[in-house]
């Protein structure tokens, strides 16, 4: 075989054909790969890697942003109906979805239950998530029947105050488990449609791009980027002063 050049520029050793009865001589000790810092040159490739040339190759990779979260697995697979909504919303931007209320069926409610935070506190009815789940199938069936009869009414919200860092208290509303379940199902419908309009850099109460992801990406940018100032801004009492009628008009 002739000498061939590899992608890194190093050359393959020449392999002599074996002949019967011919002594190949004493075997030489295999040469250990050279370490970085010896006389071989560096080659910087287009993707930012620095590759060390020689018989032994040492690869030095540049700093890289964290990989996207692993969304593979049955716990992250959308139901077929939600996938169809996402595809339709992404390919037909002007399409107006009709009768989403009729999509609040048992299948969607079971999916919402699977994603529900099982550590949440009970609401005004004192029914815990564990108690509601003891007869989950029957509870969901009755809920769907009330939705079909247009007989469903949400319960009052239990108010609880949690301390803030500045010595004040933040009001927290805790719905009953059934209301939380129905809200989760409605959220799945709206997410499937409106997620197609967001950018990956739009952080908020969204799947995989919430506050924790924003902190991780911001940490990376501040560590390896060139910034002189960090400005933090907060809208005082945002949820107390936001115009709910405008929010509803945006969803019409």
Backbone as a ProteinNet text record, in pm:
[ID]
protein_1_A
[PRIMARY]
XXXXXXXXXXXXXXXXXXXXXXXXXXXXXXXXXXXXXXXXXXXXXXXXXXXXXXXXXXXXXXXXXXXXXXXXXXXXXXXXXXXXXXXXXXXXXXXXXXXXXXXXXXXXXXXXXXXXXXXXXXXXXXXXXXXXXXXXXXXXXXXXXXXXXXXXXXXXXXXXXXXXXXXXXXXXXXXXXXXXXXXXXXXXXXXXXXXXXXXXXXXXXXXXXXXXXXXXXXXXXXXXXXXXXXXXXXXXXXXXXXXXXXXXXXXX
[TERTIARY]
84.5	0	87.1	44.8	116.5	77.1	154.3	120.4	-3.3	-95.6	-217	-223.8	-276.6	-283	-417.9	-418.4	-542.3	-598.1	-718.7	-782.5	-701	-622.7	-544.8	-405.6	-375.2	-244.6	-140	-166.1	-67.9	-67	40.2	55.9	46.8	-20.7	-31.3	102.9	136.4	262.2	255.8	372.6	383.6	379.8	290.3	275.7	343.4	448.6	520.9	443.7	432.8	365	440.8	368.8	430	467.6	590.8	637.7	675.6	633.7	661.7	811.2	861.2	1001.8	1089.2	1032	1112.4	1103.2	1218.8	1222.8	1193.3	1102.3	1067.1	1151.5	1239.6	1324.8	1256.7	1330.9	1272.7	1165.3	1054.4	948.1	990.3	965.9	999.7	886.2	922.3	822.8	736.6	605	511.4	537.3	548.6	576.6	453.7	467	356.5	319.9	191.4	151.7	220.9	255.5	316.6	214.2	259.4	169.1	175.7	76.3	71	187.5	250.1	362.2	491.1	489.5	609	616.4	705.6	742	638.6	539.3	441.9	359.6	311.8	236.1	88.9	19.4	-124.9	-195.1	-306.7	-392.4	-526.6	-571.9	-700.8	-802.9	-902.8	-1004.1	-1114.3	-1205.9	-1310.4	-1407.8	-1428.3	-1525.5	-1466.6	-1345.7	-1290.7	-1204.4	-1188.6	-1105.6	-959.2	-873.3	-730	-680.9	-632.4	-591.4	-439	-385.3	-241.7	-194.9	-100.7	-54.8	54.7	63.1	167.2	113.9	194.7	149.5	38.6	46.5	-63.3	-129.2	-260.6	-333	-405.5	-381.2	-451.7	-545.9	-673.3	-773.4	-807.9	-801.7	-840.3	-964.9	-1072.9	-1197.7	-1217.9	-1277.7	-1303.4	-1423.7	-1444.6	-1559.2	-1686.5	-1779.4	-1903.6	-2021.1	-2128.1	-2251.4	-2309.9	-2381.2	-2442.8	-2535.9	-2540.1	-2627.1	-2772.3	-2858.8	-3000.8	-3045.1	-3146	-3192	-3243.6	-3223.5	-3264.6	-3416	-3483.5	-3628.6	-3675.7	-3586.6	-3621.7	-3671.4	-3781.1	-3836.3	-3986.9	-4053.1	-4199.8	-4259.8	-4187.1	-4242.3	-4244.1	-4175	-4169.7	-4237.9	-4303.9	-4369.9	-4509.6	-4539.9	-4671.3	-4773.5	-4897	-5004	-5020.2	-5072	-5083.8	-5164.9	-5271.7	-5356.8	-5279.7	-5199.4	-5121.9	-5014	-4955	-4857.3	-4920.8	-5043.6	-5113.7	-5141.8	-5177.8	-5199.2	-5071.1	-4959.9	-4832	-4792.9	-4810.5	-4774.8	-4863.1	-4992.4	-5084	-5053.1	-5024.7	-4993.6	-4863	-4767.4	-4639.1	-4639.6	-4727	-4728.3	-4835.9	-4940.4	-5049.4	-5067.4	-4989.3	-4986.3	-5118.4	-5194.6	-5319.8	-5440.2	-5418.8	-5530.7	-5588.2	-5718.5	-5787.2	-5848.1	-5805.5	-5852.3	-5992.3	-6074.9	-6213.3	-6239.7	-6331.9	-6382.9	-6271.8	-6179.4	-6077.8	-6139.1	-6251.4	-6319	-6358.3	-6398.4	-6434.9	-6316.8	-6195.3	-6075.7	-6038.2	-6111.4	-6085.3	-6152.1	-6096.1	-6152.4	-6071.9	-6109.7	-6043.3	-5896.8	-5866.1	-5727.6	-5637.6	-5683.3	-5602.8	-5589.9	-5695.4	-5690.8	-5596.6	-5592.3	-5496.2	-5352.5	-5331	-5198	-5162	-5259.6	-5235.3	-5206.4	-5274	-5247.9	-5106	-5060.1	-4924.8	-4819.5	-4845.3	-4749.1	-4773.9	-4878	-4912	-4810.4	-4776.1	-4685.4	-4754.8	-4705.9	-4772.3	-4740.4	-4658.4	-4621.9	-4699.2	-4795.7	-4870.2	-4959.8	-4987.3	-5072.9	-5219.4	-5308.7	-5452.5	-5512.3	-5630.4	-5700	-5800.1	-5906.7	-6004.5	-6084.5	-6092.4	-6169.1	-6088.2	-5959.7	-5871.7	-5842.9	-5879.2	-5852.7	-5710.1	-5629.6	-5490.5	-5482.4	-5366.4	-5345.9	-5351.5	-5297.3	-5301.3	-5445.1	-5528.2	-5668	-5744.1	-5719.1	-5786.9	-5744.1	-5619.2	-5567.8	-5612.4	-5669.3	-5716.9	-5829.3	-5912.5	-6022.1	-6009.5	-5891.2	-5860.8	-5953.9	-5970.1	-6052.7	-6195	-6254.8	-6390.9	-6399.2	-6301.7	-6301.9	-6290	-6203.5	-6187.6	-6313.1	-6373.4	-6496.3	-6606.6	-6623.3	-6725.9	-6692.5	-6564.9	-6524.8	-6558.3	-6533	-6563.5	-6714	-6791.7	-6937	-6986.2	-6931	-6969.9	-6927.7	-6812.1	-6767.5	-6862	-6906.4	-6997.3	-7132.5	-7178.5	-7307.6	-7295.7	-7173.6	-7147.1	-7186.2	-7157.2	-7197.7	-7076.7	-6959.3	-6838.2	-6821	-6792.4	-6763.7	-6638.4	-6544.5	-6420.5	-6448.9	-6367	-6381.6	-6301.1	-6324.8	-6247.1	-6100.9	-6014.8	-5870.3	-5827.3	-5750	-5698.6	-5580.6	-5587.9	-5483.7	-5380.8	-5256.5	-5147.2	-5038.1	-4975.3	-4869.8	-4734.5	-4639.7	-4504.9	-4409.5	-4307.8	-4216.4	-4127.9	-4100.6	-4007.8	-3875.7	-3772.6	-3640.7	-3632.1	-3723.4	-3718.2	-3803.2	-3846.8	-3928.2	-4077.2	-4117.4	-4259.4	-4309.2	-4438.4	-4497.4	-4556.4	-4545.6	-4600.8	-4727.4	-4839	-4962.4	-4954.2	-5001.6	-4999	-5139	-5191	-5322.2	-5310.7	-5378.4	-5370.6	-5508.1	-5525.6	-5654.2	-5672.7	-5796.3	-5821.5	-5759.5	-5740.7	-5670	-5740.8	-5872.9	-5946.3	-5931.9	-5935.7	-5914.5	-5773	-5678.4	-5539.1	-5524.1	-5593.9	-5588.6	-5645.7	-5758.7	-5820.7	-5736.4	-5677.7	-5588.7	-5468.3	-5416.6	-5304.2	-5341.5	-5462.5	-5507.6	-5522.3	-5580.3	-5593.4	-5455.5	-5361.5	-5225	-5162.1	-5184.3	-5129.2	-5182.5	-5310.9	-5368.7	-5306.3	-5298.2	-5246	-5097	-5022.5	-4879.5	-4856.6	-4933.7	-4914.8	-4933.8	-5018.4	-5046.4	-4948.4	-4932.3	-4856.4	-4705.7	-4660.8	-4516.2	-4450.4	-4527.4	-4470.7	-4434.4	-4485.7	-4459.2	-4344	-4293.5	-4186.1	-4049.7	-3949.3	-3810.6	-3747.3	-3638.8	-3569.6	-3510.9	-3488.6	-3431.4	-3538.2	-3665.2	-3773.6	-3797.9	-3739.2	-3750.2	-3878.4	-3936.4	-4058.6	-4113.2	-4241.9	-4305	-4335.8	-4229.6	-4240.4	-4161.5	-4193.5	-4121.5	-3973.4	-3888	-3742.6	-3675.8	-3750.3	-3689.5	-3744.8	-3746.3	-3793.9	-3682.4	-3704	-3608.9	-3474.3	-3475.8	-3349.8	-3265.6	-3329	-3254.5	-3198.3	-3274.2	-3225.7	-3102	-3101.5	-2985.7	-2863.3	-2881.1	-2768.2	-2709.4	-2795.5	-2745.9	-2683	-2740.5	-2683.7	-2547.4	-2533.4	-2403.9	-2297.8	-2333	-2238.3	-2195.8	-2294.2	-2262.9	-2177.7	-2204.8	-2127.1	-1985.4	-1969.4	-1836.8	-1746.3	-1803.8	-1720.3	-1743.8	-1843.2	-1867.1	-1797.2	-1814.1	-1752	-1861.5	-1877.9	-1981.7	-1921.9	-1966.9	-1918.4	-2018.5	-2146.6	-2250.3	-2358.2	-2421.8	-2539.8	-2650.8	-2761.4	-2873.3	-2990.6	-3042.4	-3158.3	-3278	-3387.3	-3508.3	-3626.2	-3714.9	-3832	-3952.3	-4064.8	-4188.3	-4259.7	-4278.5	-4338.3	-4485.7	-4523.3	-4662.6	-4718.5	-4641.8	-4683.4	-4817.4	-4829.1	-4951.7	-5069.3	-5039.4	-5147.9	-5202.4	-5120.8	-5159.1	-5183	-5153.2	-5171.4	-5320	-5349.8	-5487.5	-5535	-5621.3	-5666.1	-5753.7	-5827.1	-5912.6	-5828	-5709.3	-5620.1	-5562.8	-5533.6	-5485.6	-5590.5	-5715.4	-5822	-5841.1	-5827.1	-5841.9	-5729.2	-5610.4	-5499.1	-5521.4	-5601.6	-5626.9	-5749.6	-5822.9	-5942.3	-5907.1
-121	0	124.8	227.1	353.2	435.5	536	624.3	705	716.8	796.6	900.7	1017.8	1129.1	1131.4	1139.6	1144.8	1285	1302.3	1433.9	1533.5	1485.8	1575.9	1600.5	1541	1565.7	1464	1373.9	1272.3	1160.9	1083.8	981	842.6	752.8	616.2	544.8	454	379.8	284.7	257.6	163.6	21.7	-60.4	-198.3	-288.4	-358.3	-449.9	-579.9	-638.3	-766.9	-877.9	-972.1	-1082.3	-1192.3	-1239.2	-1347.4	-1464.7	-1584.7	-1705.5	-1729.5	-1761.5	-1791.8	-1671.5	-1553.7	-1432.4	-1378.7	-1349.6	-1296	-1146.6	-1110.4	-967.5	-890.5	-959.4	-889.5	-870.2	-828	-806.7	-698.4	-722.5	-623.3	-505.3	-389.1	-268.6	-231.8	-170.9	-126.5	-16.8	-31.7	66.2	204.4	300.1	436.6	498	557.1	620.3	751.1	784.8	913.8	1030.7	1126.3	1245.9	1328.7	1401.3	1488.1	1628.7	1706.9	1845.3	1924.8	2002.7	2082.9	2043.2	1927.5	1889.3	1965.8	1922.8	2005.8	2006.8	1915.1	1914.5	2041.8	2078.3	2202.4	2178.5	2288.7	2284.4	2323.3	2259.3	2297.7	2338	2457.9	2505.9	2486.1	2402.7	2373.9	2478.5	2471.9	2572.3	2569.6	2448.9	2442.1	2480.9	2533.3	2584.6	2485.5	2361.1	2264.5	2285.5	2256.4	2259.3	2116.7	2062.9	1923.2	1914.3	1822.3	1806	1700.7	1736.2	1643.6	1553.9	1436.8	1343.1	1202.1	1104.2	965.7	945.9	1016.2	1017.4	1153.8	1156.2	1281.9	1318.3	1437.8	1489.8	1599.6	1583.3	1678.6	1774.1	1903.3	2006	2074.5	2066.8	2127.8	2262.7	2353.2	2485.8	2480.3	2589	2598.6	2590.5	2512.6	2496.1	2518.6	2573.8	2591.8	2455.5	2446.9	2322.3	2271.5	2138.7	2079	2101.2	2091.6	2103.6	1989.9	2013	1907.1	1787	1668.8	1545.8	1532.1	1543.3	1533.6	1400	1300.9	1170.4	1082.5	1015.9	927.3	936	831	832	940.8	987	1091	1226.3	1241.3	1369.4	1366.1	1256.8	1245	1305.4	1394.9	1456.4	1357	1363.6	1285.8	1326.6	1234.6	1258.6	1383.8	1405	1521.9	1651.9	1658.4	1779.1	1799.1	1689.7	1701.1	1757.2	1713.3	1764.4	1914.5	1957.3	2100.3	2179.4	2128.7	2198.9	2209.9	2102.1	2104.2	2202.5	2199.9	2290	2435.3	2463.3	2600.6	2648.8	2557.6	2598.1	2614.9	2541.9	2546.9	2639.7	2664.3	2752.4	2864.1	2969.4	3076	3150.4	3154.2	3230.1	3143.3	3017.6	2928.3	2962	2961.8	2985.8	2853.6	2809.4	2682.1	2698.6	2599.6	2603.2	2490.1	2515	2414.6	2347.1	2425.9	2368.1	2321.3	2379.4	2337.3	2189.8	2146.1	2006.2	1911	1964.4	1880	1847.5	1905.9	1875.7	1742.6	1635.8	1503.3	1424.5	1299.3	1216.9	1193.4	1171.2	1145.7	1264	1384.9	1503	1525.8	1499	1517.4	1416.4	1295	1197.4	1242	1301.1	1353.1	1469	1555.9	1666.6	1615.6	1507.7	1449.7	1394.3	1332.8	1276.9	1385.5	1504.6	1614.7	1703.2	1675.8	1759.1	1740.9	1851.9	1846.5	1775.8	1657.6	1575.8	1621	1724.8	1773	1899.4	1937.3	2059.1	2047.3	2161.1	2166.2	2161	2118.1	2114	2253.5	2265	2392.6	2407.2	2484.7	2513.9	2391.2	2289.7	2169.6	2067.9	2097.5	2012.2	1876.1	1856.8	1731.1	1733.4	1637.7	1631.4	1563.8	1576.6	1513.3	1361	1308.3	1163.7	1114.4	1188	1148.7	1155.4	1257.9	1269.8	1157.5	1115.9	1011.5	871.8	852.3	718.9	671.9	761.3	728.7	818.7	818.2	912.5	894.1	770.4	746	795.3	766.7	810.2	961.6	1020.9	1166.8	1237.9	1187	1249.2	1229.4	1112.4	1088.2	1185.1	1205.9	1299.2	1442.2	1475.8	1611.1	1635.6	1538.4	1552.4	1564.9	1490	1500.6	1639.6	1698.7	1834.5	1935.9	1911.7	2001.7	1993.3	1873.3	1857.5	1922.4	1915.8	1977.4	2126.8	2176.1	2317.4	2347.8	2249.9	2258.9	2273.6	2289.8	2299.5	2441.9	2454.9	2584.3	2569.6	2661.1	2655.2	2692.2	2638.8	2665.6	2789.5	2834.9	2946.9	2908.2	3008.6	2986.2	3014.5	2923.2	2942.2	3039.3	3143.1	3245.2	3213.2	3217.3	3194.7	3296.5	3346.9	3447.3	3385.2	3404.1	3352.9	3471.5	3459.7	3572.5	3601.1	3729	3771.5	3812.1	3831.8	3865.1	4001.3	4093.7	4229.7	4247.6	4137.6	4145.9	4151.2	4167.8	4170.8	4029.7	4018.5	3889.5	3889.9	3774.7	3760.8	3675.8	3722.9	3643.6	3526	3413.7	3292.3	3231.9	3204	3143.6	2994.9	2912.3	2766.8	2714.6	2672.6	2617.4	2476	2427.2	2287.5	2197.9	2071.2	1979	1967.4	1959.2	1942.4	2064	2183.1	2303.4	2305.5	2263.6	2258.8	2161.6	2048.7	1949.4	2005.8	2073.3	2130.1	2243.6	2324.3	2430.6	2372.2	2260.1	2195.3	2144.7	2091.8	2044.9	2161.8	2273.1	2391.6	2445.8	2438.6	2485.4	2400.9	2269.8	2183.6	2222.4	2257	2299.1	2429.3	2527.9	2659.1	2652	2572.3	2557.6	2500	2400.6	2336.6	2435.6	2534.7	2633.2	2749.9	2811.4	2936.8	2916.9	2795.9	2773.6	2789.1	2772.9	2784.2	2928	3024	3166	3222.1	3146.8	3195.1	3158.1	3234.1	3203.1	3128.6	3057.8	2985.8	3080.2	3204.6	3301.8	3373.1	3338.4	3400.8	3318.3	3361.9	3286.9	3327.1	3233.4	3261.2	3131.8	3129.3	3008	2915.1	2860.5	2777.8	2649.3	2544.4	2417.2	2432.1	2393.7	2389.3	2525.8	2634.5	2768.1	2857	2804.7	2880.2	2958.2	2994	3078.4	3008.7	2879.8	2808.4	2802.4	2780.8	2778.1	2916.4	3020.2	3156	3184.8	3139.8	3161.2	3088.2	2965.4	2888.5	2956.3	2999	3064	3199.2	3271.3	3400.2	3382.3	3278.6	3249.6	3222.1	3145.2	3114.7	3241.8	3325.9	3447.4	3543.5	3556.3	3647.3	3595.8	3464.5	3407.7	3417	3394.2	3388.1	3505.7	3587.7	3703.1	3827.5	3936.3	4063.1	4160.6	4176.3	4264.1	4351.5	4475.4	4567.2	4593.4	4576.9	4607.7	4501	4481.6	4395.4	4478.9	4493.4	4575	4483	4493.8	4415.9	4510.2	4474.5	4557.3	4470.5	4528.3	4455.4	4549.6	4499.3	4577.6	4555.4	4658.8	4647.6	4610.7	4503.6	4461.1	4431.7	4360.4	4337.6	4264.3	4152.9	4074.1	4143.7	4240.5	4315.7	4426	4473.2	4587.7	4554.9	4433.7	4398.9	4401.7	4444.1	4455.3	4319.8	4255.4	4122.2	4125.7	4234.2	4241	4242.4	4305.2	4303.5	4164.4	4093.4	3956.2	3869.9	3885	3807.4	3847	3974.3	4019.7	3966	3948.4	3893.1	3747.5	3677.6	3536.3	3513.4	3618.4	3602.4	3572.8
0	0	0	-69.6	-65.2	53.8	80.1	192.2	158.2	254.9	238.3	346.8	311.4	406.7	475.7	605.8	682.1	679.4	741.3	746.5	824.9	922.9	1007.2	950.8	841.7	782.4	820.1	913.5	951.5	848.5	843.4	741.5	804.4	732	779.2	761.6	853.3	837.3	719.7	659.2	546.9	600.9	547.1	591.1	489.7	531.9	444.2	432.4	313.6	298.9	370.2	426	498.2	401.5	411.2	327.8	415.8	373.7	452.1	460	578.9	598.4	612.5	598.3	609.2	749.1	807.5	942.9	938.2	1020.3	1023.8	1122.9	1194.4	1289.2	1421.5	1519.3	1652.9	1648.1	1720.5	1726.4	1812.5	1759.2	1833.1	1926.7	2037.1	2135.3	2074.1	2091.6	2036.2	2095.7	2007.4	2050.8	2114.2	2232	2301.2	2232.4	2234.3	2173.4	2240.7	2160.2	2214.1	2287.5	2384	2459.9	2405	2436.4	2389.4	2447.1	2363.6	2407.3	2338.8	2266.1	2193.4	2062.3	1974.5	1860.7	1749.3	1753.1	1644.3	1645.3	1527.9	1512.7	1541.1	1562.1	1582.1	1454.1	1429.9	1318.3	1375.3	1346.2	1394.3	1283.3	1309.8	1210.5	1214.4	1118.5	1106.5	1223.1	1282.3	1390.6	1524.8	1528.8	1652.7	1727.6	1676.8	1746.1	1711	1805.4	1779.2	1784.7	1674	1666.8	1664.3	1745	1758.5	1660.1	1571.3	1468.3	1522.3	1467.6	1506.1	1500.2	1539	1539.4	1640.5	1752.5	1847.5	1840.1	1833.9	1814.9	1942.8	1992.5	2108.6	2063.3	2089	2042.5	2155	2128.6	2225.2	2171.8	2245.3	2200.4	2268.7	2194.6	2248.9	2342.4	2417.1	2505.6	2423.2	2468.5	2394.9	2486.9	2430.6	2505.4	2539.7	2649.6	2689.5	2581.3	2566.4	2467.4	2504.7	2404.4	2429.5	2520.9	2606.1	2695	2616.6	2674.7	2610.4	2619	2506.1	2503.8	2449.2	2449	2396.5	2510.1	2488.6	2590.5	2593.1	2641.1	2640.9	2726	2829.5	2915.7	2848.4	2734.1	2664.7	2528.8	2496.6	2367.3	2374.7	2282.8	2278.7	2224.9	2274.8	2211.4	2065	1984.5	1840.7	1810.9	1886.4	1861.3	1884.2	1990.5	2017.5	1912	1864.5	1756.4	1630.5	1601.8	1483.9	1497.6	1618.3	1640.8	1616.6	1668.1	1651.8	1505.5	1431	1288.6	1212.2	1242.4	1173.8	1206.8	1334.3	1375.1	1314	1293.7	1237.6	1087.7	1017.9	871.5	815	892.7	846.7	949.1	933.8	1033.4	1044.6	939.1	942	979.6	1006.8	1039.3	1176.9	1187.2	1313.9	1360.9	1477.6	1531.6	1589.8	1566	1610	1711.2	1803.6	1896.7	1977.5	2027.7	2116.1	2247.6	2284.4	2407.4	2398.9	2280.1	2262.3	2271	2268.3	2278.6	2422.5	2517.5	2659.1	2694	2643.6	2661.9	2765.2	2784.5	2885.8	2852	2724.9	2684.5	2719.4	2690	2718.5	2868.7	2944.8	3090.1	3154.7	3102.7	3155.3	3126.4	3008.9	2976	3068.2	3097.5	3189.9	3330.7	3371	3503	3510.7	3403.1	3402.3	3422.7	3372.9	3384.2	3505.8	3580.1	3694.9	3807.1	3872.2	3986.3	4102	4135.6	4237.1	4379.8	4394.5	4528	4566.8	4485.5	4512.3	4634.5	4695	4814.5	4774.1	4862.8	4832.1	4831.7	4771.1	4764.8	4877.9	4852.1	4957.7	4998.2	4909.2	4942.6	5023.1	5047.5	5127.2	5062.7	4937.5	4868.1	4814.4	4855.8	4810.4	4673.6	4610.1	4479.9	4493.3	4601	4622.4	4636.6	4708.2	4725.7	4593.9	4515.3	4385.6	4291.7	4303.3	4215.3	4251.1	4369.9	4409.1	4318.5	4271.6	4179.2	4056.4	3997.5	3889.6	3769.7	3724.5	3606.6	3623.9	3739.1	3765.2	3778.9	3844.2	3860.6	3726.2	3637.9	3506.7	3422.3	3431	3353.9	3395.3	3524.5	3572.5	3532.7	3533.6	3493.1	3346.6	3261.6	3119.5	3098.2	3173.3	3160.6	3197	3302	3339.8	3234.9	3172.8	3066.1	2947.3	2911.8	2798.4	2826.4	2951.3	2986.8	3011.2	3000.5	3032.2	3176.5	3261	3401.3	3494.6	3433.8	3517.6	3568.5	3697.3	3758.4	3843.3	3825.6	3904.1	4048.9	4137.6	4280.1	4319.6	4441.8	4494.1	4508.4	4507.1	4519.3	4663.2	4717.2	4853.6	4849	4926.5	4928	5035.3	4996.1	5090.2	5060.1	5165.3	5150.2	5183.8	5094.7	5116.2	5130.7	5215	5238.1	5118.1	5095.1	4991.6	5055.5	4971.5	5023.6	5087	5050.4	5103.4	5228.4	5288.7	5409.3	5383.7	5257.8	5225	5197.4	5166.5	5137.5	4996.5	4931.3	4797.4	4805.2	4749.1	4751.7	4654.2	4698.4	4617.2	4614.9	4496.9	4482.6	4454.8	4532.4	4519.3	4477.8	4352.9	4309.2	4365.4	4356.7	4393.2	4286.4	4319.3	4229.8	4095.4	4097.1	3971.4	3880.7	3939	3858.6	3802	3882.5	3836.7	3720.2	3728.7	3621.5	3492	3500.5	3380.7	3323.8	3410.1	3363.4	3290	3340.3	3273.5	3135.8	3121.1	2990	2892.7	2939.9	2854.6	2815.9	2908.4	2878.2	2767.7	2767.9	2663.3	2526	2519.2	2392.2	2343.5	2433.2	2393.5	2362.3	2437.6	2409.7	2270.9	2234.4	2104.2	1990.3	2011.2	1905.9	1910.5	2026.6	2035.8	2047.6	2083.2	2090	1953.5	1846	1711.6	1676	1753	1723.6	1805.5	1901.8	1987.4	1930.7	1970.4	1938.7	2056.2	2028.3	2135.5	2239.6	2201.8	2295.1	2376.8	2357.8	2433.7	2559.9	2669.2	2794.2	2867.1	2935.1	3010.2	3068.4	3096.4	3148.1	3031	2973.3	2853.8	2874.3	2797.3	2812.8	2778.7	2871.9	2853.8	2837.3	2844.8	2834.2	2944.8	3067	3180.7	3247.1	3372.3	3444.7	3464.9	3495	3518.4	3391.7	3276.9	3151.7	3120.6	3150.7	3127.6	3211.9	3336.7	3424	3370.3	3321.2	3267.2	3144.1	3052.6	2932	2963	3057.3	3095.8	3161.9	3244	3307	3202.1	3100.6	2993.2	2920.3	2884.6	2810.3	2892.2	3020.9	3104.9	3127.9	3127.7	3153	3030.8	2911.7	2792	2697	2722.5	2636.9	2689.3	2616.7	2654.7	2695.6	2823.3	2876.9	2986.4	2992.4	3093.3	3203.8	3173.3	3271.5	3265.9	3380.2	3390.7	3452.6	3380.3	3426	3458.9	3579.5	3621	3634.7	3569.9	3574.4	3616.1	3692.5	3739.4	3737.6	3691.6	3690.7	3823	3897.1	4029.2	4018.6	4087	4089.5	3951.6	3868.9	3730.5	3723.9	3795.4	3787.5	3856.2	3941.4	4004.6	3914	3821.5	3739.5	3592.4	3550.7	3410.3	3374.8	3253.8	3207.9	3155.2	3231.3	3192.5	3066.7	3045.8	2926.7	2799.4	2806.8	2690.9	2667.5	2772.6	2756.5	2687	2727.5	2664.6	2518.9	2489.2	2349.2	2262.9	2318.2	2242	2205.9	2286.7	2261.3	2173.1	2142.5	2061	1915.5
[MASK]
++++++++++++++++++++++++++++++++++++++++++++++++++++++++++++++++++++++++++++++++++++++++++++++++++++++++++++++++++++++++++++++++++++++++++++++++++++++++++++++++++++++++++++++++++++++++++++++++++++++++++++++++++++++++++++++++++++++++++++++++++++++++++++

